[in-house]
Short mmCIF file of C-alpha atoms and ligand atoms in Angstrom, two decimals:
data_model
loop_
_atom_site.label_atom_id
_atom_site.label_comp_id
_atom_site.label_asym_id
_atom_site.label_seq_id
_atom_site.Cartn_x
_atom_site.Cartn_y
_atom_site.Cartn_z
CA MET T 572 113.33 108.95 122.85
CA ASN T 573 110.33 108.65 120.60
CA ALA T 574 109.30 107.91 117.06
CA MET T 575 108.63 111.58 116.24
CA ASN T 576 111.89 112.35 114.47
CA ILE T 577 111.62 109.42 112.09
CA GLY T 578 110.44 110.57 108.69
CA THR T 579 106.94 110.03 107.50
CA PHE T 580 105.26 108.41 104.44
CA HIS T 581 101.89 109.32 102.97
CA ILE T 582 99.96 106.09 102.37
CA GLY T 583 97.94 106.47 99.23
CA GLY T 584 99.12 110.07 99.14
CA ASP T 585 96.98 111.14 102.10
CA LEU T 586 97.44 109.13 105.30
CA GLU T 587 100.70 110.39 106.88
CA VAL T 588 102.40 107.81 109.01
CA ARG T 589 105.75 107.68 110.79
CA ARG T 590 108.06 105.20 109.16
CA LEU T 591 108.33 103.17 112.31
CA GLY T 592 105.06 101.37 112.81
CA PHE T 593 104.06 98.43 114.99
CA GLY T 594 103.24 94.89 113.89
CA ALA T 595 100.65 93.56 116.29
CA MET T 596 100.66 89.88 115.31
CA ARG T 597 102.74 88.92 118.40
CA LEU T 598 99.95 90.09 120.64
CA THR T 599 98.00 86.85 120.24
CA GLY T 600 98.12 83.38 121.79
CA LYS T 601 100.60 80.65 120.77
CA GLY T 602 100.55 79.93 117.08
CA VAL T 603 98.84 83.32 116.41
CA TRP T 604 95.70 81.72 117.85
CA GLY T 605 93.35 83.27 120.40
CA PRO T 606 94.06 86.20 122.73
CA PRO T 607 97.50 86.79 124.26
CA GLU T 608 98.19 85.00 127.52
CA ASP T 609 98.86 88.23 129.32
CA ILE T 610 96.28 90.74 128.09
CA VAL T 611 97.38 93.45 130.52
CA SER T 612 100.94 93.49 129.20
CA ALA T 613 99.74 93.25 125.61
CA GLN T 614 97.57 96.33 126.22
CA ALA T 615 100.59 98.12 127.79
CA VAL T 616 102.59 97.48 124.60
CA LEU T 617 99.86 98.95 122.40
CA ARG T 618 99.51 102.03 124.66
CA ARG T 619 103.24 102.47 124.77
CA ALA T 620 103.45 102.37 120.96
CA VAL T 621 100.97 105.26 120.73
CA GLU T 622 102.84 107.15 123.54
CA LEU T 623 106.06 106.82 121.54
CA GLY T 624 104.40 108.52 118.57
CA ILE T 625 103.89 105.42 116.50
CA ASN T 626 100.78 106.02 114.40
CA PHE T 627 100.71 102.96 112.11
CA ILE T 628 99.60 99.54 113.40
CA ASP T 629 99.44 96.40 111.25
CA THR T 630 97.10 93.54 112.03
CA ALA T 631 95.01 90.89 110.15
CA ASP T 632 91.66 89.18 110.60
CA VAL T 633 93.41 85.78 110.93
CA TYR T 634 95.47 86.90 113.94
CA GLY T 635 93.29 85.31 116.57
CA PRO T 636 91.17 85.12 114.34
CA GLY T 637 89.60 88.44 115.34
CA ASP T 638 91.26 88.57 118.80
CA ASN T 639 94.09 90.86 117.59
CA GLU T 640 91.79 93.40 115.97
CA ARG T 641 89.53 93.37 119.04
CA LEU T 642 92.48 93.83 121.37
CA ILE T 643 93.50 96.95 119.39
CA ARG T 644 89.93 98.24 119.52
CA ASP T 645 89.40 97.54 123.20
CA THR T 646 92.75 99.08 124.14
CA LEU T 647 93.04 102.14 121.94
CA ARG T 648 89.47 103.33 121.30
CA PRO T 649 88.69 106.18 121.12
CA TYR T 650 91.48 106.11 118.57
CA PRO T 651 93.97 108.99 118.30
CA ALA T 652 92.98 111.11 115.30
CA ASP T 653 96.22 110.38 113.43
CA LEU T 654 96.30 106.61 114.05
CA VAL T 655 96.24 104.53 110.91
CA ILE T 656 95.31 100.86 111.26
CA ALA T 657 96.05 98.45 108.48
CA THR T 658 94.43 95.02 108.41
CA LYS T 659 94.42 92.09 105.99
CA GLY T 660 91.97 89.59 104.63
CA GLY T 661 91.61 86.85 102.05
CA MET T 662 92.66 83.89 104.19
CA VAL T 663 91.01 81.57 106.65
CA ARG T 664 92.84 79.86 109.52
CA SER T 665 91.59 76.70 111.19
CA GLY T 666 93.84 76.39 114.23
CA PRO T 667 97.13 77.43 115.87
CA ALA T 668 99.96 77.67 113.38
CA THR T 669 103.01 75.45 113.85
CA PRO T 670 106.33 75.86 112.06
CA ASP T 671 105.42 73.23 109.47
CA ASN T 672 101.68 73.94 109.24
CA HIS T 673 100.23 77.43 108.99
CA ARG T 674 96.73 75.95 109.13
CA SER T 675 95.47 78.50 106.65
CA VAL T 676 93.75 78.41 103.30
CA ILE T 677 93.46 81.26 100.86
CA ASP T 678 89.98 82.46 99.92
CA ASN T 679 89.61 85.59 97.76
CA SER T 680 86.01 84.85 96.78
CA GLU T 681 83.73 87.90 96.82
CA ALA T 682 81.53 86.28 99.48
CA HIS T 683 84.50 85.63 101.79
CA LEU T 684 86.12 89.05 101.26
CA ARG T 685 82.84 90.88 101.97
CA GLN T 686 82.22 88.85 105.10
CA ALA T 687 85.87 89.38 106.20
CA ILE T 688 85.66 93.15 105.67
CA GLU T 689 82.40 93.35 107.69
CA GLY T 690 84.13 91.35 110.41
CA SER T 691 87.17 93.67 110.47
CA LEU T 692 84.99 96.77 110.54
CA ARG T 693 83.22 95.37 113.57
CA ASP T 694 86.29 93.95 115.34
CA LEU T 695 88.28 97.17 114.82
CA GLY T 696 85.28 99.31 115.74
CA VAL T 697 85.61 101.58 112.69
CA ASP T 698 83.32 102.82 109.91
CA ARG T 699 86.04 102.56 107.28
CA ILE T 700 89.29 100.55 107.22
CA ASP T 701 92.27 102.81 106.56
CA LEU T 702 94.35 100.22 104.64
CA TYR T 703 92.95 96.87 103.59
CA GLN T 704 95.65 94.46 102.41
CA LEU T 705 94.99 91.31 100.44
CA HIS T 706 96.81 88.81 102.64
CA ARG T 707 97.52 86.35 99.90
CA ILE T 708 96.52 86.15 96.25
CA ASP T 709 94.21 83.19 95.46
CA PRO T 710 95.69 81.16 92.65
CA GLU T 711 92.16 80.11 91.68
CA ILE T 712 90.91 83.65 91.01
CA PRO T 713 92.45 86.23 88.57
CA ILE T 714 93.86 89.11 90.60
CA GLU T 715 91.98 91.58 88.38
CA ASP T 716 88.68 90.00 89.61
CA THR T 717 89.76 90.25 93.28
CA MET T 718 90.81 93.87 92.78
CA GLY T 719 87.45 94.46 91.21
CA VAL T 720 85.78 93.32 94.42
CA LEU T 721 88.07 95.47 96.62
CA GLY T 722 87.56 98.42 94.30
CA ARG T 723 83.76 98.13 94.72
CA VAL T 724 84.05 97.86 98.47
CA GLN T 725 86.27 100.93 98.36
CA ALA T 726 83.68 102.81 96.29
CA GLU T 727 81.10 101.82 98.97
CA GLY T 728 83.29 103.68 101.49
CA LYS T 729 84.24 100.66 103.61
CA ILE T 730 87.94 100.71 102.90
CA ARG T 731 90.09 103.78 102.18
CA HIS T 732 93.20 102.26 100.57
CA ILE T 733 94.10 98.90 99.11
CA GLY T 734 97.33 97.02 99.69
CA LEU T 735 98.83 93.69 98.67
CA SER T 736 100.94 91.11 100.52
CA ALA T 737 103.40 88.50 99.37
CA VAL T 738 103.50 89.58 95.71
CA GLY T 739 105.91 90.06 92.85
CA VAL T 740 106.24 93.02 90.48
CA GLU T 741 104.07 91.43 87.77
CA GLN T 742 101.23 90.82 90.21
CA ILE T 743 101.45 94.42 91.48
CA GLU T 744 101.24 95.70 87.90
CA ARG T 745 98.20 93.53 87.15
CA ALA T 746 96.50 94.72 90.34
CA ARG T 747 97.30 98.37 89.52
CA SER T 748 95.53 97.97 86.18
CA SER T 749 92.23 97.82 88.12
CA VAL T 750 92.76 99.85 91.32
CA GLU T 751 95.23 102.11 93.06
CA ILE T 752 97.67 100.09 95.15
CA ALA T 753 98.83 102.06 98.11
CA THR T 754 101.16 99.55 99.80
CA VAL T 755 102.87 96.20 99.42
CA GLN T 756 103.81 93.96 102.36
CA ASN T 757 106.41 91.31 101.64
CA GLU T 758 108.97 89.43 103.68
CA TYR T 759 112.17 91.52 103.56
CA ASN T 760 115.01 92.15 105.93
CA LEU T 761 118.79 92.45 106.06
CA GLY T 762 119.10 88.73 105.46
CA THR T 763 116.10 87.93 103.25
CA ARG T 764 116.51 89.88 100.01
CA LYS T 765 114.53 88.13 97.38
CA HIS T 766 112.16 91.11 96.96
CA GLU T 767 114.80 93.74 96.06
CA ASP T 768 113.02 94.28 92.75
CA VAL T 769 109.70 94.86 94.58
CA VAL T 770 111.35 97.41 96.88
CA ASP T 771 112.77 99.22 93.85
CA TYR T 772 109.44 99.15 92.04
CA CYS T 773 107.60 100.53 95.06
CA THR T 774 110.22 103.22 95.48
CA ALA T 775 109.91 104.27 91.84
CA HIS T 776 106.11 104.42 92.06
CA ASN T 777 105.82 105.88 95.58
CA ILE T 778 103.99 102.76 96.87
CA GLY T 779 104.53 102.10 100.57
CA PHE T 780 106.64 99.00 101.16
CA ILE T 781 106.00 97.29 104.52
CA PRO T 782 108.61 94.62 105.16
CA PHE T 783 107.31 91.75 107.27
CA TYR T 784 109.69 89.82 109.59
CA PRO T 785 111.84 92.97 109.65
CA LEU T 786 113.99 91.66 112.50
CA LYS T 787 114.26 88.04 111.46
CA ILE T 788 117.89 88.13 110.42
CA GLY T 789 118.86 84.73 111.84
CA GLN T 790 122.51 83.89 112.09
CA ARG T 791 123.49 87.11 110.32
CA ALA T 792 123.02 88.73 113.75
CA GLU T 793 126.33 87.05 114.66
CA SER T 794 128.28 88.80 111.89
CA GLU T 795 131.31 90.66 113.32
CA GLN T 796 130.73 93.63 111.01
CA LEU T 797 127.07 93.95 112.15
CA LYS T 798 128.11 93.62 115.79
CA ALA T 799 130.74 96.35 115.32
CA ILE T 800 128.22 98.83 113.87
CA ALA T 801 125.77 97.95 116.64
CA ALA T 802 128.42 98.51 119.31
CA ARG T 803 129.44 101.83 117.74
CA GLU T 804 125.79 103.00 117.81
CA GLY T 805 125.10 101.53 121.27
CA VAL T 806 122.17 99.36 120.10
CA ALA T 807 121.39 95.72 119.64
CA GLN T 808 121.88 94.10 116.23
CA THR T 809 118.06 94.23 115.74
CA GLY T 810 118.32 98.03 115.96
CA ILE T 811 120.73 98.05 113.07
CA ALA T 812 118.51 95.70 111.07
CA LEU T 813 115.73 98.25 111.60
CA ALA T 814 117.88 101.28 110.73
CA TRP T 815 119.08 99.46 107.61
CA LEU T 816 115.47 99.04 106.42
CA LEU T 817 114.59 102.68 107.08
CA THR T 818 117.70 103.78 105.19
CA ARG T 819 117.11 101.40 102.30
CA SER T 820 114.17 103.29 100.83
CA PRO T 821 112.03 106.31 101.78
CA VAL T 822 108.86 104.29 101.03
CA ILE T 823 109.67 101.64 103.66
CA ILE T 824 107.42 101.59 106.75
CA ALA T 825 108.93 99.17 109.31
CA ILE T 826 106.57 97.19 111.53
CA PRO T 827 108.74 95.30 114.05
CA GLY T 828 106.63 93.12 116.34
CA THR T 829 107.14 92.70 120.03
CA SER T 830 105.27 91.65 123.10
CA SER T 831 107.58 93.66 125.37
CA THR T 832 107.50 97.37 126.17
CA GLU T 833 111.23 97.22 126.75
CA HIS T 834 111.91 95.94 123.21
CA LEU T 835 109.45 98.41 121.85
CA ASP T 836 111.37 101.27 123.49
CA GLN T 837 114.67 99.85 122.13
CA ASN T 838 113.23 99.61 118.62
CA ALA T 839 111.93 103.17 118.68
CA ALA T 840 115.28 104.45 120.03
CA ALA T 841 117.22 102.66 117.31
CA ALA T 842 114.88 103.80 114.58
CA SER T 843 115.13 107.41 115.85
CA ASN T 844 118.78 107.64 116.66
CA VAL T 845 120.86 105.38 114.44
CA LEU T 846 122.21 107.07 111.30
CA LEU T 847 123.85 104.76 108.83
CA SER T 848 126.38 106.14 106.34
CA LYS T 849 126.66 104.97 102.71
CA HIS T 850 129.72 103.01 103.79
CA ASP T 851 127.69 101.30 106.62
CA MET T 852 125.01 100.39 104.11
CA GLY T 853 127.64 98.81 101.81
CA VAL T 854 129.04 96.77 104.70
CA LEU T 855 125.56 95.67 105.77
CA ASP T 856 124.58 94.82 102.21
CA ALA T 857 127.51 92.43 102.13
CA VAL T 858 126.56 91.00 105.58
CA GLY T 859 123.00 90.45 104.28
CA GLY T 860 124.31 88.84 101.11
CA LYS T 861 122.87 91.28 98.55
CA ALA T 862 125.06 89.74 95.89
CA MET T 863 123.37 86.40 96.45
CA ALA T 864 119.83 87.82 96.57
N1 LIG M 2204 101.83 89.85 105.51
C1 LIG M 2204 102.18 88.69 106.08
O1 LIG M 2204 101.95 87.61 105.56
C2 LIG M 2204 102.84 88.76 107.39
C3 LIG M 2204 103.58 87.59 107.92
C4 LIG M 2204 104.23 87.69 109.12
C5 LIG M 2204 104.20 88.92 109.83
N2 LIG M 2204 103.50 90.01 109.34
C6 LIG M 2204 103.49 91.31 110.05
O2 LIG M 2204 104.81 91.68 110.35
C7 LIG M 2204 104.89 92.06 111.73
C8 LIG M 2204 106.27 91.77 112.27
O3 LIG M 2204 106.57 90.41 112.15
P1 LIG M 2204 107.03 89.52 113.39
O4 LIG M 2204 106.63 90.12 114.67
O5 LIG M 2204 106.62 88.11 113.09
O6 LIG M 2204 108.60 89.50 113.22
P2 LIG M 2204 109.77 90.61 113.58
O7 LIG M 2204 109.20 91.93 113.78
O8 LIG M 2204 110.80 90.46 112.55
O9 LIG M 2204 110.38 90.03 114.92
C9 LIG M 2204 109.61 89.87 116.07
C10 LIG M 2204 110.48 89.06 117.07
O10 LIG M 2204 111.60 89.85 117.45
C11 LIG M 2204 111.61 89.99 118.87
N3 LIG M 2204 112.05 91.38 119.13
C12 LIG M 2204 111.38 92.51 118.84
N4 LIG M 2204 112.12 93.61 119.22
C13 LIG M 2204 113.23 93.13 119.79
C14 LIG M 2204 114.36 93.70 120.41
N5 LIG M 2204 114.46 95.02 120.54
N6 LIG M 2204 115.33 92.89 120.91
C15 LIG M 2204 115.23 91.58 120.80
N7 LIG M 2204 114.21 90.92 120.24
C16 LIG M 2204 113.21 91.68 119.73
C17 LIG M 2204 110.25 89.69 119.34
O11 LIG M 2204 110.26 89.07 120.62
P3 LIG M 2204 109.66 89.84 121.93
O12 LIG M 2204 108.19 89.65 121.85
O13 LIG M 2204 110.26 89.10 123.05
O14 LIG M 2204 110.12 91.26 121.86
C18 LIG M 2204 109.77 88.68 118.32
O15 LIG M 2204 110.19 87.39 118.67
C19 LIG M 2204 103.79 91.26 112.40
O16 LIG M 2204 103.36 91.75 113.60
C20 LIG M 2204 102.68 91.26 111.34
O17 LIG M 2204 101.97 92.49 111.53
C21 LIG M 2204 102.84 89.90 108.13
#
């Protein structure tokens, strides 16, 4: 079992990645703060991802901060030639996140973004960042100005492609008036469907859509219809949630996160092997509550 037979997507038209990627955020300490407790097993997860054929890893400067990018660097360098690493910037975190306090503030100022990009270049150990995603839009700064900064850094050769995170269609359109937007990363899964319009927009414009929290389907995992499809396919409900995303649109690149090689193997197997019919998709749409989205 591997990720090889999952289709690919060309980020920004040139970086070809398999549509099952890996979200590295879980490989940090509690509250996404500091290094992981068990560095050896975190490194085993990253190495296994590459072994499985996964060639897209998502991280961010605030995961740690810095520890997650450095873990990727220290584990995987020299990087495989086809590995694409996406990071994010534009936020500052002051301590471990808790469910009711993310301990983060948004800062899209040019001074901060430039400092953050230099930090990510160093922490990832690269000369150019493959995909730089604006983690959150700063309400204090017009998005066109922020894109102007990222466009200049791109022209300087420090970032290859620009992506956005947690945005609506109007914000994507405003950003695209200044620079090419290669990807959008929003919360989206079988049960969280408020960004259907963004998925459709990205599909129409061939912009990569990277759903975050792809497996966070909550109590919908207990749906009898979902359980029946999972049993038929011989996978856990999370495997069906993953297959549903990959079937939903050809521009979706899924980045399930895990700190376990066993779960990583299960996710790769489900993404490779589960084939959902149109009828299954209809059943799952109803489970996920598309009508209420
Ligand atoms: N742009 C943003 O603002 C933003 C926000 C949040 C996340 N993200 C990105 O999205 C990525 C994914 O998000 P996420 O990791 O928070 O959520 P997720 O992928 O939806 O779910 C991860 C959770 O599912 C569990 N899991 C994974 N595979 C499993 C399996 N086969 N069976 C049972 N449980 C399984 C993991 O536990 P185990 O460790 O025990 O496997 C973990 O608790 C992150 O790594 C990050 O890169 C971005």
